[in-house]
Coordinates of C-alpha atoms and ligand atoms in Angstrom, one line a residue:
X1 CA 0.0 0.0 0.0
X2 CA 1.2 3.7 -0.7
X3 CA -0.1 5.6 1.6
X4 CA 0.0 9.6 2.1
X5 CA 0.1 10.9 5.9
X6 CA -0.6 14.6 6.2
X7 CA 0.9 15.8 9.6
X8 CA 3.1 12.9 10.2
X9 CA 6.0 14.8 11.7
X10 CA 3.0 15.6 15.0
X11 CA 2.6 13.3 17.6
X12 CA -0.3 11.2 16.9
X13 CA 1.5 10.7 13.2
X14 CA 4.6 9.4 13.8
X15 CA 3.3 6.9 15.8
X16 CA 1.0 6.0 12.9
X17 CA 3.8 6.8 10.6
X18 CA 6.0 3.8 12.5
X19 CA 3.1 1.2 12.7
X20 CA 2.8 2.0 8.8
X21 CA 6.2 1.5 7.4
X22 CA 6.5 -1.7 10.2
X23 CA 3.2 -3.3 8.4
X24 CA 4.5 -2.6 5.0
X25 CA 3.1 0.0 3.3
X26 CA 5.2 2.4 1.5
X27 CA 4.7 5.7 3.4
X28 CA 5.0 9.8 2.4
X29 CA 4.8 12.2 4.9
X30 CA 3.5 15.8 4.2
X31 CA 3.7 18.4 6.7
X32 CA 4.3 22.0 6.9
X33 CA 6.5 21.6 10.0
X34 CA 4.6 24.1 11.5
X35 CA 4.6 22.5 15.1
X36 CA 6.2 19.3 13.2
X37 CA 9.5 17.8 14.1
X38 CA 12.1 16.3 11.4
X39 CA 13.5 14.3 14.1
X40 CA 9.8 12.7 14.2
X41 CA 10.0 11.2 10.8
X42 CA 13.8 10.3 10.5
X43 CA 14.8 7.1 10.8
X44 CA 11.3 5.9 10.4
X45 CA 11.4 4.4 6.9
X46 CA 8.9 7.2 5.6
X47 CA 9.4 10.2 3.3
X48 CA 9.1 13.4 4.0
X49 CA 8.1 16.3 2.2
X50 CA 7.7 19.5 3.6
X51 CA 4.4 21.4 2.3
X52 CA 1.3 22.9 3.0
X53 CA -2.1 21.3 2.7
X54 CA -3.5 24.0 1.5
X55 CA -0.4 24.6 -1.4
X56 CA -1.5 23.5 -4.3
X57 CA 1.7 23.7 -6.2
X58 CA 2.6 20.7 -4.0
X59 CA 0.2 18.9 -3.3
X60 CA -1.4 18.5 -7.3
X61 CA 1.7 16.7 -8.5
X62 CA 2.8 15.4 -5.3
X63 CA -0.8 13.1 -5.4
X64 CA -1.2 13.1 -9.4
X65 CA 2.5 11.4 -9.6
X66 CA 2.6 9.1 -6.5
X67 CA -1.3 8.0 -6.9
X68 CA -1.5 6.6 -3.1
X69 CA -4.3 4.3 -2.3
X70 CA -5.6 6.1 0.5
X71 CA -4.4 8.9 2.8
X72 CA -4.1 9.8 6.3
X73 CA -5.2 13.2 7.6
X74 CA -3.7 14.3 10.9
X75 CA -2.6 18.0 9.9
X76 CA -4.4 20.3 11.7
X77 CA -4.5 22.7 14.5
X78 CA -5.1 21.5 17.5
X79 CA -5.6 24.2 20.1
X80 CA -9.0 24.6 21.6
X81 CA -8.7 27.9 23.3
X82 CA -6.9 29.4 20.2
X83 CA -9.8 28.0 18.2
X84 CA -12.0 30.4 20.5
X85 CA -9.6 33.4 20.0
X86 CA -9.2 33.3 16.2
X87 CA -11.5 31.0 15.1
X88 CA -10.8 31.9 11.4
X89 CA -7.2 30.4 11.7
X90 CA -9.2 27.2 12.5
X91 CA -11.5 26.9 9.9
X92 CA -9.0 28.1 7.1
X93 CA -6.5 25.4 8.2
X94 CA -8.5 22.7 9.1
X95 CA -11.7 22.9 6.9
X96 CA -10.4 25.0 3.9
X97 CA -6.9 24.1 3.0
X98 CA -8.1 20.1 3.3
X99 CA -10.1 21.2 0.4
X100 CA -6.8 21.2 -1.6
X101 CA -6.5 17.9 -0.9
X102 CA -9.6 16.2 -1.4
X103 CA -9.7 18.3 -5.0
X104 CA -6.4 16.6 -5.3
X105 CA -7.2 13.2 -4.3
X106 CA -10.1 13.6 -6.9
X107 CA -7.8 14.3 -9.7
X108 CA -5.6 11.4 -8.8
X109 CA -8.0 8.9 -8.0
X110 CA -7.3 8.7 -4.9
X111 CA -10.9 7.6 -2.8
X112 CA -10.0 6.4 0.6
X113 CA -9.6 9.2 3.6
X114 CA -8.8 8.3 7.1
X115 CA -9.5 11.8 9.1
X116 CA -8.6 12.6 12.9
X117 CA -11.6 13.7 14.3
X118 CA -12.2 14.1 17.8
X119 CA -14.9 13.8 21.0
X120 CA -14.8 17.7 20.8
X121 CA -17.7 17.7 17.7
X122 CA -20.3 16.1 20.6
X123 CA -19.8 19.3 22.4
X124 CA -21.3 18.5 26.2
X125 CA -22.9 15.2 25.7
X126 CA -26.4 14.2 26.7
X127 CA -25.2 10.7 27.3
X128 CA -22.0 9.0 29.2
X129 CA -20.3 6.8 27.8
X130 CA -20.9 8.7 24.3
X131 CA -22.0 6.5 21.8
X132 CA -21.5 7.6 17.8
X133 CA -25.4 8.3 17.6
X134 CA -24.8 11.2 20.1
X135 CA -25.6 14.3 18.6
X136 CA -23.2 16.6 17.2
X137 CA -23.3 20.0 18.5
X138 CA -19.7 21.2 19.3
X139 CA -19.1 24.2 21.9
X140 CA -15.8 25.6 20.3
X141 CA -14.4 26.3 16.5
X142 CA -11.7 23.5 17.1
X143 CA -14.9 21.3 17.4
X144 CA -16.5 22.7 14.9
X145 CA -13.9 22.6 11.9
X146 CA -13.7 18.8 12.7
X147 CA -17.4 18.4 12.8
X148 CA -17.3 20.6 8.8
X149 CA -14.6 18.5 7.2
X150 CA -16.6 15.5 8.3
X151 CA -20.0 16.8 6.8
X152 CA -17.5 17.6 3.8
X153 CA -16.8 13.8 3.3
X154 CA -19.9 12.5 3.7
X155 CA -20.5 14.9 0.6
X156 CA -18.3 13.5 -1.0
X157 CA -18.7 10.4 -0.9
X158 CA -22.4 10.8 -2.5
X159 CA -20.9 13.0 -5.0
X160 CA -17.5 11.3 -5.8
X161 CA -17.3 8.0 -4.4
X162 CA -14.6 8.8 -1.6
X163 CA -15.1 6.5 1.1
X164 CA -14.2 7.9 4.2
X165 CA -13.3 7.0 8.0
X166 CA -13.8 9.5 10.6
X167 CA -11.6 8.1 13.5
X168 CA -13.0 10.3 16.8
X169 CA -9.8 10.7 19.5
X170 CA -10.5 11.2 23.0
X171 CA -7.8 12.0 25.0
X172 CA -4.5 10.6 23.2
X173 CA -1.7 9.9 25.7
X174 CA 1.3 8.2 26.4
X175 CA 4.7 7.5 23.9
X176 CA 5.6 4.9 21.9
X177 CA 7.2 2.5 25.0
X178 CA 10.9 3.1 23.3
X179 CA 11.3 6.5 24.5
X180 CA 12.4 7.8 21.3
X181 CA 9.2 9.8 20.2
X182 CA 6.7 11.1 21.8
X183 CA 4.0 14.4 22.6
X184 CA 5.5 17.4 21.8
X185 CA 3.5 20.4 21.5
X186 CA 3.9 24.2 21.9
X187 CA 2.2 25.5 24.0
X188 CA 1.3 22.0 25.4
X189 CA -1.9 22.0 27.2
X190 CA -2.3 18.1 28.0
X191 CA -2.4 16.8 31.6
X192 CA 0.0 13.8 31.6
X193 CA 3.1 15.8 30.0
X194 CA 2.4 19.1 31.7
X195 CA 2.0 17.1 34.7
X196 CA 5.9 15.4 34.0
X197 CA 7.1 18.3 33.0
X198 CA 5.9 20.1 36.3
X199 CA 7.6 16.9 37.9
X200 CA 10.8 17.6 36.1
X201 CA 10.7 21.0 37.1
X202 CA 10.3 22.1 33.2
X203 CA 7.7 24.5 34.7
X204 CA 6.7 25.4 38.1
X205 CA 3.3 23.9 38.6
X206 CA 0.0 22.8 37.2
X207 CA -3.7 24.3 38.1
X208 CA -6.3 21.2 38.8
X209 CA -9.4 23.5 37.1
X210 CA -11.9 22.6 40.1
X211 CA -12.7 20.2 42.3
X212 CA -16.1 20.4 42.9
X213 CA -17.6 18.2 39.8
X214 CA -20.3 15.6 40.5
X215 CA -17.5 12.8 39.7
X216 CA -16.2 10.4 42.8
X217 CA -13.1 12.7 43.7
X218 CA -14.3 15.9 42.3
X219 CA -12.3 16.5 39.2
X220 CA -13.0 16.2 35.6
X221 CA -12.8 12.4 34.0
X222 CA -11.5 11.8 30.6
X223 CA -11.2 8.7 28.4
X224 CA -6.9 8.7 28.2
X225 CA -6.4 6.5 25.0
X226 CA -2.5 5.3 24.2
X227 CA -1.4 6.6 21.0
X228 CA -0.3 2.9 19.8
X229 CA -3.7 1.8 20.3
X230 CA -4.7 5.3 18.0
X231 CA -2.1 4.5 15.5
X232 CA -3.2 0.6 15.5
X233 CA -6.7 2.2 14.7
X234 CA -5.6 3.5 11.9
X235 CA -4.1 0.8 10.7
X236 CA -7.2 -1.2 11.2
X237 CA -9.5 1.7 8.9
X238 CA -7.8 1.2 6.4
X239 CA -7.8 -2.5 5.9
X240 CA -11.5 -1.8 6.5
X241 CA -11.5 1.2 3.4
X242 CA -9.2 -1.4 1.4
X243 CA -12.2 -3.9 1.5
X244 CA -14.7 -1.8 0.2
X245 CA -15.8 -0.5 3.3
X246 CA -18.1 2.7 3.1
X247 CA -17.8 6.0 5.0
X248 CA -18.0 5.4 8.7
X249 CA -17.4 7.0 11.8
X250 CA -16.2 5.6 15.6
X251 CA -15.0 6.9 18.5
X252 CA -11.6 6.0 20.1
X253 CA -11.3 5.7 23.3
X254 CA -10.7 3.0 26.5
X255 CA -14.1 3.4 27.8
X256 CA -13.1 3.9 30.6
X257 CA -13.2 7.1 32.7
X258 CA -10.0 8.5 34.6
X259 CA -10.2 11.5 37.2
X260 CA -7.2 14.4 37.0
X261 CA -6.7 12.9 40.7
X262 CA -5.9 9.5 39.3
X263 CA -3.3 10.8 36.9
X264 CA -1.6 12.8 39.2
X265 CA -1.5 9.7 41.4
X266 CA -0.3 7.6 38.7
X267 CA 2.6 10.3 37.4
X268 CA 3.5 10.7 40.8
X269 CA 3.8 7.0 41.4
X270 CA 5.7 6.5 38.3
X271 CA 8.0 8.6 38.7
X272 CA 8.4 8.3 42.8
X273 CA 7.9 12.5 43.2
X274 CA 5.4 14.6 44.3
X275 CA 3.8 17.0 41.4
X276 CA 3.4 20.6 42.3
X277 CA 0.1 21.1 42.4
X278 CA -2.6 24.0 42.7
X279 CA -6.2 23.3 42.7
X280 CA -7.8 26.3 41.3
X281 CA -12.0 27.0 39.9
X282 CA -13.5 25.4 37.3
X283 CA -12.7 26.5 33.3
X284 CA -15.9 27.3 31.6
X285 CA -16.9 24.7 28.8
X286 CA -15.3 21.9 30.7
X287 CA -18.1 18.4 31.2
X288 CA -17.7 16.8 34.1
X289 CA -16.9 13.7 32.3
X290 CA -16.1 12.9 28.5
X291 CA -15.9 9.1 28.2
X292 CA -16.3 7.1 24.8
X293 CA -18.4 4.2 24.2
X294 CA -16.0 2.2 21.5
X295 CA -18.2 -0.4 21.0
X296 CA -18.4 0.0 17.4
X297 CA -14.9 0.1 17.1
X298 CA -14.3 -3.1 18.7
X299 CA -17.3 -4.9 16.4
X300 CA -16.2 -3.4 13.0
X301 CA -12.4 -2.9 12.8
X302 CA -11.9 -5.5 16.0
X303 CA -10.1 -2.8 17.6
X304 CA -9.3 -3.4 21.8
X305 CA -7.1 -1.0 23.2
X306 CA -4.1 -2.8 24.8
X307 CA -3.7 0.3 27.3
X308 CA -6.2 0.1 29.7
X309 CA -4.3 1.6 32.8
X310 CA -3.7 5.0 33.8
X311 CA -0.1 3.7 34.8
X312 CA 0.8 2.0 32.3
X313 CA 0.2 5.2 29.9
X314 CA 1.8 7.2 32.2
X315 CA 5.1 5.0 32.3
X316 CA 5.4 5.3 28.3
X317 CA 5.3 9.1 28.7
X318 CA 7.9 9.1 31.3
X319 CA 10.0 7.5 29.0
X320 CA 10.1 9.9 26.7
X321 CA 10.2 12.5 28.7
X322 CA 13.6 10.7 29.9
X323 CA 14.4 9.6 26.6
X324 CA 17.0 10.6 24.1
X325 CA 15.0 14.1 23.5
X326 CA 14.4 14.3 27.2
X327 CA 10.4 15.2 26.1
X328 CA 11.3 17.6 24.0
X329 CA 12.7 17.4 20.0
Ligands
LIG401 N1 -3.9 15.1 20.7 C1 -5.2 14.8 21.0 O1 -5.5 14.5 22.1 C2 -6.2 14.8 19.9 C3 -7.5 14.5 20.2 C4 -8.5 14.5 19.2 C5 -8.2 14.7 17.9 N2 -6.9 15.0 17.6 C6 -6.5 15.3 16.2 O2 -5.4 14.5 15.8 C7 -4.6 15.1 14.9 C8 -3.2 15.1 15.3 O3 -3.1 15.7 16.6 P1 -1.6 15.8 17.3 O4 -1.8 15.9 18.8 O5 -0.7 14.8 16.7 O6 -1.2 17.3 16.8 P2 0.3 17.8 16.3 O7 0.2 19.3 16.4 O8 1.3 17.1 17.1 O9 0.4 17.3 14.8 C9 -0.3 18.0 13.7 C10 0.7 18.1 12.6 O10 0.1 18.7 11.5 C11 1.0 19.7 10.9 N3 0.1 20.7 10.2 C12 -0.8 21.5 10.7 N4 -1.3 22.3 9.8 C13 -0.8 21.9 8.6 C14 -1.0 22.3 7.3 N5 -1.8 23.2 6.9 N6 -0.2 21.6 6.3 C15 0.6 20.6 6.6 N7 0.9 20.2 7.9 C16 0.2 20.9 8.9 C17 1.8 20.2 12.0 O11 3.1 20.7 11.6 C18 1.9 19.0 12.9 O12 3.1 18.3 12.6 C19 -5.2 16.5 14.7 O13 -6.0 16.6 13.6 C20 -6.0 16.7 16.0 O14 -7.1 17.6 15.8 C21 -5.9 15.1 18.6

């Protein structure tokens, strides 16, 4: 298989990128680098070229010459609060520029999209877990762009035949277990490495955004998915795309609900230190809990996430936080 991944030099790509090139397939990355790293990519087997989405210049002969059988769209920004701010960087970047390359993948017959999407298009849920039939009503622009590229799909597949799979992340977490790559973001705003980096002393403390939710220890639960198990996922969509498989959507997650508490616990059991910690009020727009029902996952792509342990997940991250990039590329 020749497969194009956009955004494979981010952090939930180059773990996809790895699990690629180990099954087989012959693998191009394209990404703009923007909060990319080279040192992601290298050594992984897979190309990379550096480009915009949106860049047509590139990305017209790049697909027209290589023909790939499906591609892999992780390329995006990622920042809710930002989203909020300027939400027009959002929507140009993540629902107008993939328009460059789903005109492309026309053009090249190229009909098969696997497309990060994310818990953030159910907005506050009326249901917990959160099955797929939950409505769609997303509280932020981040949300929403995700929720318009997938509506753009589903157009398209009535349109031009592109089958599409709409993978829905919860929360992605730890490293591949090697240490060698692993979350990188700028600013990063996720618990488990803010929490190590606190740990490490990187920066001098994290805010616990309130403790008095209607959950058993008062702070917010998330679904914490492993970003093997998110990269195997992929993997698994696109066998399911390969055979004919028509647009679908699932959530990714464990299923399983884990409190801020616990994960401070964990980090600070894994790593035998005490986090700096502040517990501060609740941050508007937060649900008390966000847990995926991934039944449908598990019953059509057969996928189980191996990571089922908040310190398990935390261990990998600790190793690449003490890894050859110390956390950081
Ligand atoms: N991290 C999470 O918990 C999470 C949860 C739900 C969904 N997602 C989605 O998963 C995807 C990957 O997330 P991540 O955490 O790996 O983010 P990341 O920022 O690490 O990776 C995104 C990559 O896309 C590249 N990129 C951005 N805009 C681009 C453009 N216009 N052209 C080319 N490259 C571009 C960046 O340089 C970066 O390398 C995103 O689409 C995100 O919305 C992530």
């Amino acid at each position: 298989m020749k497969i194009l991944v956009t955004g494979g030099a981010g952090y939930i790509g180059s773990h996809t990128v790895r699990q690629l090139v180990r099954s087989g397939a012959e693998v191009t990355v394209l990404d703009s680098m923007i909060y990319g790293h080279p040192a992601a990519v290298e050594g992984s087997g897979a190309k990379l070229v550096k480009g915009d989405l949106g860049d047509a210049s590139i990305v017209y002969p790049l697909l027209v010459r290589e023909k790939f059988d499906a591609v892999v769209h992780f390329a995006a920004f990622i920042q809710v609060g930002e989203s909020v701010q300027d939400p027009l960087k959002y929507y140009e970047n993540n629902i107008a520029k993939p328009l460059t390359l789903l005109r492309a993948m026309l053009l090249a017959g190229t009909r098969k999209f696997v497309f990060s999407s994310t818990a953030a298009t159910y907005g506050v849920p009326s249901q917990m877990p959160i099955p797929e039939t939950e409505k769609q009503d997303p509280i932020n622009p981040y949300g929403g762009s995700k929720l318009m590229l997938e509506k753009v799909c589903r157009d398209c597949e009535k349109a031009y035949g592109l089958k599409s799979v709409f993978l829905r992340y919860f929360n992605a977490s730890g490293s591949a277990g090697d240490g060698t790559i692993g979350e990188d973001h700028d600013p990063e705003t996720h618990l488990i490495p803010v929490i190590l980096q606190a740990i490490k002393g990187e920066r001098p403390g994290i805010t616990v955004f309130g403790t008095d939710y209607d959950t058993p220890d008062g702070t917010c639960v998330r679904d914490y998915v492993h970003v093997d198990d998110l990269a195997d996922a992929h993997l698994r969509a696109l066998d399911y795309l390969m055979k004919g498989g028509k647009t679908e959507c699932f959530n990714l997650g464990t299923g399983k609900g884990l409190s801020v508490k616990e994960i401070i616990d964990a980090a600070e059991k894994v790593t035998g230190k005490k986090a700096p910690v502040t517990y501060g009020e609740r941050r508007e727009g937060d649900p008390p809990y966000l847990i995926a029902d991934a039944t449908k996952a598990r019953d059509i792509l057969g996928w189980v996430p191996k990571y089922q342990d908040a310190l398990q997940i935390v261990e990998t991250a600790w190793q690449w936080a003490n890894g050859p990039h110390g956390g950081h590329y």
